[in-house]
Coordinates of N, CA and C in Angstrom, one line a residue:
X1 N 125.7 -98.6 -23.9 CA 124.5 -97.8 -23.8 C 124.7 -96.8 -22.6
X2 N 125.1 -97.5 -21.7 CA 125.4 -96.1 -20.6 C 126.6 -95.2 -20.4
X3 N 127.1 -95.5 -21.6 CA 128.6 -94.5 -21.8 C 127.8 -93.9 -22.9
X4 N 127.3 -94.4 -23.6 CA 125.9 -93.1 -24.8 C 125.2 -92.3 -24.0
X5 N 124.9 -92.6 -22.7 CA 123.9 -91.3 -21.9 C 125.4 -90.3 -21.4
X6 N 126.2 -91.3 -20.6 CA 127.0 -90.2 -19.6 C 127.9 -89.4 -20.8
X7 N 128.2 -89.9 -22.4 CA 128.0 -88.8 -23.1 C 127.5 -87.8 -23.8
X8 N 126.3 -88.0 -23.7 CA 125.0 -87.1 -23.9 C 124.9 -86.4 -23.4
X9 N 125.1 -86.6 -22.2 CA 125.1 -85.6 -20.7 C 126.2 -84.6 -20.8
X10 N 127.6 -84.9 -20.9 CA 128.6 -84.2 -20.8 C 127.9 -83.2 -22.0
X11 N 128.0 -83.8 -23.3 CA 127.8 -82.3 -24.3 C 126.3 -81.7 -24.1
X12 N 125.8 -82.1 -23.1 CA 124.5 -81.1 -22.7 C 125.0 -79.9 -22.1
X13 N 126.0 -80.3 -21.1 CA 126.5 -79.4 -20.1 C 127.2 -78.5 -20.9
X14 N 128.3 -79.3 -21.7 CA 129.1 -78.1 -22.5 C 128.2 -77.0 -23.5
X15 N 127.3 -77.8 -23.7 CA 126.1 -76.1 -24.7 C 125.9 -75.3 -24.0
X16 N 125.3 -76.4 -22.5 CA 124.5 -75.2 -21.6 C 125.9 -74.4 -21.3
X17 N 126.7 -74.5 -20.8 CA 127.7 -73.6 -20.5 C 128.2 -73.0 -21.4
X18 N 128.1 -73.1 -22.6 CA 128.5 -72.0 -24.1 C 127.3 -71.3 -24.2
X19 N 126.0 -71.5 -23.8 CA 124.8 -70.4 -24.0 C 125.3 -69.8 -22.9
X20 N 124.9 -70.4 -21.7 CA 125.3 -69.4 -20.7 C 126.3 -68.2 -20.8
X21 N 128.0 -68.4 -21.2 CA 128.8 -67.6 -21.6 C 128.3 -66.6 -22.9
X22 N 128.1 -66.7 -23.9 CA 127.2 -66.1 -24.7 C 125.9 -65.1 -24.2
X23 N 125.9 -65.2 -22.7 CA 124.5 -64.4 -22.8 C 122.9 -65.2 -23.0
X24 N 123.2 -66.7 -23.5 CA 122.2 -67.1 -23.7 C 121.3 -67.1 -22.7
X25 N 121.6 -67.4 -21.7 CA 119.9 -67.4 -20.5 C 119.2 -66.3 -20.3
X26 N 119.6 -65.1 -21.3 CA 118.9 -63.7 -20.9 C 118.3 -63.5 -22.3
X27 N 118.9 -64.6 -23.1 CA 118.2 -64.5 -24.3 C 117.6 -65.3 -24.9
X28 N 116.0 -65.1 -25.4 CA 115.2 -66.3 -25.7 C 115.4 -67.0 -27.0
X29 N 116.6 -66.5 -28.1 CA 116.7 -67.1 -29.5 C 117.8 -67.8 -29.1
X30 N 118.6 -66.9 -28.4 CA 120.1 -68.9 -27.6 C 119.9 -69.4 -27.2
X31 N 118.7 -69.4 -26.0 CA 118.4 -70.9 -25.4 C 117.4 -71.6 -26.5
X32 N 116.9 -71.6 -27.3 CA 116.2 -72.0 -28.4 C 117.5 -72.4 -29.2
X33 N 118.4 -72.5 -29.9 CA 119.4 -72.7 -30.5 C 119.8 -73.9 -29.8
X34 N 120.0 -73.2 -28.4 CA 120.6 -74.4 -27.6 C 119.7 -75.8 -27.5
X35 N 118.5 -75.3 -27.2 CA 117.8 -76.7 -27.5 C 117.4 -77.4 -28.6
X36 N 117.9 -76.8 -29.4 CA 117.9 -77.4 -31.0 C 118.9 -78.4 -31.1
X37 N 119.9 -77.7 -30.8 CA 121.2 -78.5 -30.5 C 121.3 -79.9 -29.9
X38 N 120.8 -79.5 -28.4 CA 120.8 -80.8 -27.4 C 119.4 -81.9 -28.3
X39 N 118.5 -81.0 -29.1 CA 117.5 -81.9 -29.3 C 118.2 -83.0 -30.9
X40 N 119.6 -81.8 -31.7 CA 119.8 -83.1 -32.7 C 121.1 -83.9 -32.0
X41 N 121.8 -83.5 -31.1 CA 122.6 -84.5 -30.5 C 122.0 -85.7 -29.8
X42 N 121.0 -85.4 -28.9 CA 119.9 -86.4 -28.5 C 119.4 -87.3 -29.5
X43 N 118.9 -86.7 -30.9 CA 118.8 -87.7 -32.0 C 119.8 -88.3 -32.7
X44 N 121.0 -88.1 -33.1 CA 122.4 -88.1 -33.4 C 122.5 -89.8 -32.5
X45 N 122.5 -89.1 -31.2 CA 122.6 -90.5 -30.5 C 122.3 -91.6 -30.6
X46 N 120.7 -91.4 -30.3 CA 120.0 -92.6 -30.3 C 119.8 -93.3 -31.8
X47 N 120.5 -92.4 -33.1 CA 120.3 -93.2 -34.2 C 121.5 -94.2 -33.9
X48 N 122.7 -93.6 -33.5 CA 123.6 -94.7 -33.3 C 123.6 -95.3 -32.2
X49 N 122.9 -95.7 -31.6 CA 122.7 -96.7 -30.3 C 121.7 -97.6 -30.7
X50 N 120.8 -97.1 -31.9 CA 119.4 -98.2 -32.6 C 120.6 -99.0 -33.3
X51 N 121.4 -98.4 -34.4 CA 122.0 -99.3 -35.7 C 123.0 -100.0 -35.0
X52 N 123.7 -99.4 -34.0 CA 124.7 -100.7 -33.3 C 124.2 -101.7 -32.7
X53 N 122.8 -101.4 -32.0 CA 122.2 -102.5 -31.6 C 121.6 -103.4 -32.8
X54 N 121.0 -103.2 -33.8 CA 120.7 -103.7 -35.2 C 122.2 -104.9 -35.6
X55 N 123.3 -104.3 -35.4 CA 124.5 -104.7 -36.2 C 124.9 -105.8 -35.3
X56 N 124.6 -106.0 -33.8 CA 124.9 -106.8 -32.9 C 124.1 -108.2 -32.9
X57 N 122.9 -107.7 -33.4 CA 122.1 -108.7 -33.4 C 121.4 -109.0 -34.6
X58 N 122.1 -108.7 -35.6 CA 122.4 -109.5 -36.6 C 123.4 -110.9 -36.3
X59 N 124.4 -110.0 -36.5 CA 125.5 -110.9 -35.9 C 125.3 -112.2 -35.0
X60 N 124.5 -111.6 -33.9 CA 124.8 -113.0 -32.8 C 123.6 -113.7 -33.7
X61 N 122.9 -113.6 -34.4 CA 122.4 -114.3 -35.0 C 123.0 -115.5 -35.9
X62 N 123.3 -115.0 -36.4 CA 124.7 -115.9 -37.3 C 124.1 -115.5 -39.1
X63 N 124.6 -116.1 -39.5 CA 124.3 -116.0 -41.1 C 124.3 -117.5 -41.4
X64 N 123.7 -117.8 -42.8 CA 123.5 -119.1 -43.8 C 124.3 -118.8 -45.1
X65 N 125.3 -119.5 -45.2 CA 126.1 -119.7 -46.4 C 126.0 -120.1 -47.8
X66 N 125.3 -120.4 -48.5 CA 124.9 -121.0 -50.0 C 126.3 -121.9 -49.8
X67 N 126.1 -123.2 -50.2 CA 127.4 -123.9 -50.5 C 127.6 -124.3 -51.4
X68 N 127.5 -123.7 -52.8 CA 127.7 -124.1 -54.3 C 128.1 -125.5 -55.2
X69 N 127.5 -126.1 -55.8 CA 128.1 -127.4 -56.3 C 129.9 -127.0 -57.5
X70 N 130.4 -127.7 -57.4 CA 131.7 -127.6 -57.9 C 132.4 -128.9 -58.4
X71 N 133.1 -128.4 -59.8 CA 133.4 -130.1 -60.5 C 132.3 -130.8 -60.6
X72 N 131.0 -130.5 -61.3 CA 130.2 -131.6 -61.3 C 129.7 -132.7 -60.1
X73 N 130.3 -132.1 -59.0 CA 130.0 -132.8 -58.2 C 128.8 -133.2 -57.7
X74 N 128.0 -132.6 -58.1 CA 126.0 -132.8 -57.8 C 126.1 -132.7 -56.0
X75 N 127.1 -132.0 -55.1 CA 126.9 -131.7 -54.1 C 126.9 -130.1 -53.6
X76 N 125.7 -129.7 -53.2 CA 125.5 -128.7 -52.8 C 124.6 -128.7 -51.3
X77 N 124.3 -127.3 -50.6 CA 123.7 -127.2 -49.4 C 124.3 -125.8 -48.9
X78 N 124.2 -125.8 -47.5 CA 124.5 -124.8 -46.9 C 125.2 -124.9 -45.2
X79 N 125.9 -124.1 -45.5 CA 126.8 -123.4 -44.1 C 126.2 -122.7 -43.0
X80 N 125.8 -122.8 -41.6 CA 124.7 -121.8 -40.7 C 126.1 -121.9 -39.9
X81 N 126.3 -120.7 -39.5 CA 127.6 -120.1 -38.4 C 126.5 -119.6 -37.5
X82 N 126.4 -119.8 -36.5 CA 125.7 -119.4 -34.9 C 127.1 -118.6 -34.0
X83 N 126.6 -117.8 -33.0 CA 127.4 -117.7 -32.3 C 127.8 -118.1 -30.8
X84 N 128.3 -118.9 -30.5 CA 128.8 -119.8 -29.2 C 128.5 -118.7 -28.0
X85 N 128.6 -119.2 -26.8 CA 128.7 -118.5 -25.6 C 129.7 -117.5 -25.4
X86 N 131.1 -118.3 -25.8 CA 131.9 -117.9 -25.5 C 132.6 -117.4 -26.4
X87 N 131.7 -116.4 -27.8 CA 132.7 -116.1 -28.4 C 133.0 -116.8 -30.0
X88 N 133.2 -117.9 -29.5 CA 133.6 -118.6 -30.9 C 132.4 -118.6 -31.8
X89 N 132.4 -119.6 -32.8 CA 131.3 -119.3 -34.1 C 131.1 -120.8 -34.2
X90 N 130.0 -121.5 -34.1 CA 129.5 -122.7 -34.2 C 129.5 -122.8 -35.8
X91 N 130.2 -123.5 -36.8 CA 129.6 -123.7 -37.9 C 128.9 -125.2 -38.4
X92 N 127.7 -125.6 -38.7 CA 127.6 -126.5 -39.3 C 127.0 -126.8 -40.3
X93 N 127.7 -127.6 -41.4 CA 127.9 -128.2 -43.0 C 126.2 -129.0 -43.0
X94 N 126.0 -128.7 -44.2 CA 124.8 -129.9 -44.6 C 124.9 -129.8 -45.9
X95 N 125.2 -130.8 -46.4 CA 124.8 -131.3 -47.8 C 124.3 -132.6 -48.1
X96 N 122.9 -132.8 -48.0 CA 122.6 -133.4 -48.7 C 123.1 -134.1 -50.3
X97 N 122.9 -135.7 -49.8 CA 123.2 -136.7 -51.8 C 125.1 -136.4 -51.2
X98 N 125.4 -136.3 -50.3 CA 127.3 -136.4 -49.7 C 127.0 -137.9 -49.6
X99 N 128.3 -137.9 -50.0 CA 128.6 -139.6 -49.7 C 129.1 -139.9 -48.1
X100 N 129.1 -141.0 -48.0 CA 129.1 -141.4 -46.9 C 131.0 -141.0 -46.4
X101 N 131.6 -141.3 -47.1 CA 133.3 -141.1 -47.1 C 133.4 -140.0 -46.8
X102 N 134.5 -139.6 -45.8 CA 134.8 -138.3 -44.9 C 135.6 -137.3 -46.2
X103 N 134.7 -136.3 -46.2 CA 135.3 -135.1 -46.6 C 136.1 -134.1 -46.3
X104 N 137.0 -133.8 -46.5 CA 137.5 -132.7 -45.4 C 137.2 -131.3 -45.9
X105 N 136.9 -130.0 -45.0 CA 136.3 -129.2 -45.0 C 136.9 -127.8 -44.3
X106 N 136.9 -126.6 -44.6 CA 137.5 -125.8 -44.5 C 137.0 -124.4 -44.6
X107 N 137.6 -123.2 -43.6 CA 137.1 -121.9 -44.0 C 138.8 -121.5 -44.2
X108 N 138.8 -121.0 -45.8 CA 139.8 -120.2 -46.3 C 139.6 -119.4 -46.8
X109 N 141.1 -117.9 -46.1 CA 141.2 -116.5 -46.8 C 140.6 -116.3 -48.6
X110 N 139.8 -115.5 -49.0 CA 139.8 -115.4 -50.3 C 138.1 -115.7 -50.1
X111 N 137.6 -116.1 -51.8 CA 136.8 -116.1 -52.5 C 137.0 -117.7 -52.9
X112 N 135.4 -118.2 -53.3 CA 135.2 -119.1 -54.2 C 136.3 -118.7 -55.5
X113 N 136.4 -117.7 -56.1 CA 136.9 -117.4 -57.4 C 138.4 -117.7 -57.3
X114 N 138.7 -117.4 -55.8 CA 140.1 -117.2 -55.4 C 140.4 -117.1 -54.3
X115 N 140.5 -118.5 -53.9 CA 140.8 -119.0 -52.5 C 142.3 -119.2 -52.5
X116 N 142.8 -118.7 -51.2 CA 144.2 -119.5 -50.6 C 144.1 -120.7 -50.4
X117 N 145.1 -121.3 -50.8 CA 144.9 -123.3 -51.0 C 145.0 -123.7 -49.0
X118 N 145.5 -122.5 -48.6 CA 146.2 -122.5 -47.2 C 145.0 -122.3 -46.1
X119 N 144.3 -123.8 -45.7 CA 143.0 -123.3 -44.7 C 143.5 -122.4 -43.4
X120 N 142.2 -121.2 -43.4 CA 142.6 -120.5 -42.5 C 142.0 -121.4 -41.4
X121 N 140.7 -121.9 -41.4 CA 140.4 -122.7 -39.9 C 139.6 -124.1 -40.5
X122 N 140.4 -125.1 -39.7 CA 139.8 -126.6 -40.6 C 138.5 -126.7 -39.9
X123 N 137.6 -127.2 -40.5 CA 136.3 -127.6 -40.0 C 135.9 -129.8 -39.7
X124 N 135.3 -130.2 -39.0 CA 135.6 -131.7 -39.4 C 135.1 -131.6 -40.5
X125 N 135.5 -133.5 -40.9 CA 135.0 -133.7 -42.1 C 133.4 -134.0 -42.5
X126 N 133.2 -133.4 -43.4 CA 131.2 -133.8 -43.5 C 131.5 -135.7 -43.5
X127 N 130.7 -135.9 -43.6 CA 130.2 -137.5 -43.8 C 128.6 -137.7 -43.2
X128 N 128.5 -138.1 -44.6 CA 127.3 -138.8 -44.9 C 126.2 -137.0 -44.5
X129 N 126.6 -136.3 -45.7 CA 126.3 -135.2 -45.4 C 126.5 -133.8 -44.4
X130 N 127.1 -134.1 -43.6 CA 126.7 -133.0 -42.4 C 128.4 -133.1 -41.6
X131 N 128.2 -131.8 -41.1 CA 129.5 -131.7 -40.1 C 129.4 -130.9 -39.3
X132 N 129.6 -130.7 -37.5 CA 129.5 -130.0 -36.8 C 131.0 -129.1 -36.2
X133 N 131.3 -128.2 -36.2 CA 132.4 -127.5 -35.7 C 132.5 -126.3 -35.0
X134 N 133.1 -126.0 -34.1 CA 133.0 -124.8 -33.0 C 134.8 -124.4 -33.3
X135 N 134.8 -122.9 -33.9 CA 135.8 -122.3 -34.9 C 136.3 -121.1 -33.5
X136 N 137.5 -121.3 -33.3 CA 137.8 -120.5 -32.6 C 137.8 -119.1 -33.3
X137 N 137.1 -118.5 -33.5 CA 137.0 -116.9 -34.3 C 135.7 -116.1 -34.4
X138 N 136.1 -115.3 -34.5 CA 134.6 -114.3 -34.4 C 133.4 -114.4 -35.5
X139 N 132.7 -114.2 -35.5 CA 132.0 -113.3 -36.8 C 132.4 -112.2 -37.0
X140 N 132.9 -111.2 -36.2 CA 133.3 -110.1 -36.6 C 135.0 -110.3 -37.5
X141 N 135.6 -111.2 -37.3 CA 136.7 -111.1 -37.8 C 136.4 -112.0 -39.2
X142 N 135.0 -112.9 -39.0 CA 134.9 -113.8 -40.3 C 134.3 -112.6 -41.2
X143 N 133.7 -111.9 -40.7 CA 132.8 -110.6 -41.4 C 133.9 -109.3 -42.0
X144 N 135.0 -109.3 -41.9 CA 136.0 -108.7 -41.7 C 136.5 -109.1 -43.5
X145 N 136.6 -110.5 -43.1 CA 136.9 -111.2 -44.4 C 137.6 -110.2 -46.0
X146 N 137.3 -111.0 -46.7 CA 137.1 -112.4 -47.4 C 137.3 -113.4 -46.7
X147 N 136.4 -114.4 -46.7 CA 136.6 -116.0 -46.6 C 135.2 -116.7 -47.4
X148 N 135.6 -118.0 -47.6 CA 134.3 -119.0 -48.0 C 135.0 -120.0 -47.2
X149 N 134.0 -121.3 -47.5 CA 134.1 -122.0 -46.9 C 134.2 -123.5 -48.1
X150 N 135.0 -124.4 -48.0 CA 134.8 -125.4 -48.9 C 135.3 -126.5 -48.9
X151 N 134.6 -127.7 -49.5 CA 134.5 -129.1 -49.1 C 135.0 -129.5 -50.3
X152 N 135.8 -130.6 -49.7 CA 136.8 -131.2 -50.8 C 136.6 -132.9 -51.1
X153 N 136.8 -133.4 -52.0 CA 135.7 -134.6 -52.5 C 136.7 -135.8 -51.0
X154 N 137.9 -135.3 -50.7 CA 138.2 -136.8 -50.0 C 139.7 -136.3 -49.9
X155 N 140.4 -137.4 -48.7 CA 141.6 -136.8 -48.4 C 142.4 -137.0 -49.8
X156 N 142.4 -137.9 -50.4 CA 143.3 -138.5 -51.2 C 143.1 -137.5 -52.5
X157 N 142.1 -137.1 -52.8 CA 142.0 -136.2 -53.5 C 141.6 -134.5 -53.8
X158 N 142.2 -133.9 -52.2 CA 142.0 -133.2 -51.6 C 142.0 -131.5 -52.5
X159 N 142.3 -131.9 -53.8 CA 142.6 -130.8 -54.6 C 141.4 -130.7 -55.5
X160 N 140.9 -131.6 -55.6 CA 139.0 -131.2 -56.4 C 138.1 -130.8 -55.2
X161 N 137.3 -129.4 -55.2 CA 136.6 -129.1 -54.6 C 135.1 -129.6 -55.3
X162 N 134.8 -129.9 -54.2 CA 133.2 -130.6 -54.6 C 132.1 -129.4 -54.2
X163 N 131.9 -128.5 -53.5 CA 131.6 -127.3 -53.0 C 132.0 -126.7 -52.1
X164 N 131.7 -124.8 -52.7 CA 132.0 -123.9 -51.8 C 131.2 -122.9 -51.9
X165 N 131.0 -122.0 -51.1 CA 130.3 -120.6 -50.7 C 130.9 -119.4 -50.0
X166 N 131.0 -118.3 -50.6 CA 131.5 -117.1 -49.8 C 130.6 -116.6 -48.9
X167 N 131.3 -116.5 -47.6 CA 131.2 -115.7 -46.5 C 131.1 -114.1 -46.7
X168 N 130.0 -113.6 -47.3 CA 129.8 -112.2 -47.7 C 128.9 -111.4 -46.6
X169 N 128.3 -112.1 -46.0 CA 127.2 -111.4 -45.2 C 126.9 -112.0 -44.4
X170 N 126.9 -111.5 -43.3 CA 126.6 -112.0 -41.7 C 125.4 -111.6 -41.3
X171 N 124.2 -111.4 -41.9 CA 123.0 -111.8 -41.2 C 122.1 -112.8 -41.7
X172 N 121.4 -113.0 -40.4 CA 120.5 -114.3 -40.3 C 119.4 -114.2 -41.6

């Protein structure tokens, strides 16, 4: 925000010093031009200093995931990514009707449709519904994506997904 004013400022100076050179302070339709100017850069600005702050605080907000049922598995719920103090991205799993037996859980490159088998960041395992994990990565780099996220019925059988959900949108 205050590198938005001290450049605001600079291209104030630079108009005023191009009316000036032009003659403008002796004339009442250039300094009028001029303030047209400083008045849509002034607007210019502040629209982009509203939406970045909009885009920020979405973000630290976190987003909610849909976690889709898969294979018949009658498990579904959702994913809430928060964002940590320090940066990283809090994610935590809920699905409800999960069995009690550890799931293992995952955010990988790609789509539901078409995921890399290759987890980009492991999450623990849900059990007995729920999983808490703190993901060393941004939102902006998860936002950046493709990624979803998805829960796999058991170690042993680690290759049936029981549910997943794409990481499409990062607001709350």
């Amino acid at each position: 925000m205050q590198m938005s004013r001290w450049w605001l400022l600079a291209v104030m100076v630079v108009v005023s010093i191009g009316a000036s050179a032009c003659g403008g302070s002796s004339s009442g339709g250039a300094e009028a031009t001029v303030t047209e100017a400083v008045g849509s850069v002034t607007a210019a600005v502040a629209s982009v200093t509203e939406n970045a702050g909009s885009v920020v605080q979405s973000l630290s907000g976190g987003a909610e995931v849909v976690l889709q049922e898969q294979n018949g598995s009658g498990e579904s719920g959702t994913a809430t990514l928060s964002l940590n103090d320090d940066g990283s991205v809090h994610v935590s799993l809920q699905l409800p009707g999960a069995p009690a037996e550890a799931q293992p859980a995952h955010i990988h490159k790609g789509t539901c449709a078409n995921l890399d088998p290759n987890p980009a960041f492991p999450l623990t395992n849900v059990v007995n519904g729920s999983s808490e994990t703190d993901v060393q990565v941004s939102l902006d780099d998860l936002a950046a994506g493709p990624y979803a996220i998805n829960v796999h019925k058991s170690e042993a059988e680690a290759d049936i997904y029981v549910a997943c959900g794409d990481i499409t949108n990062l607001s709350p």
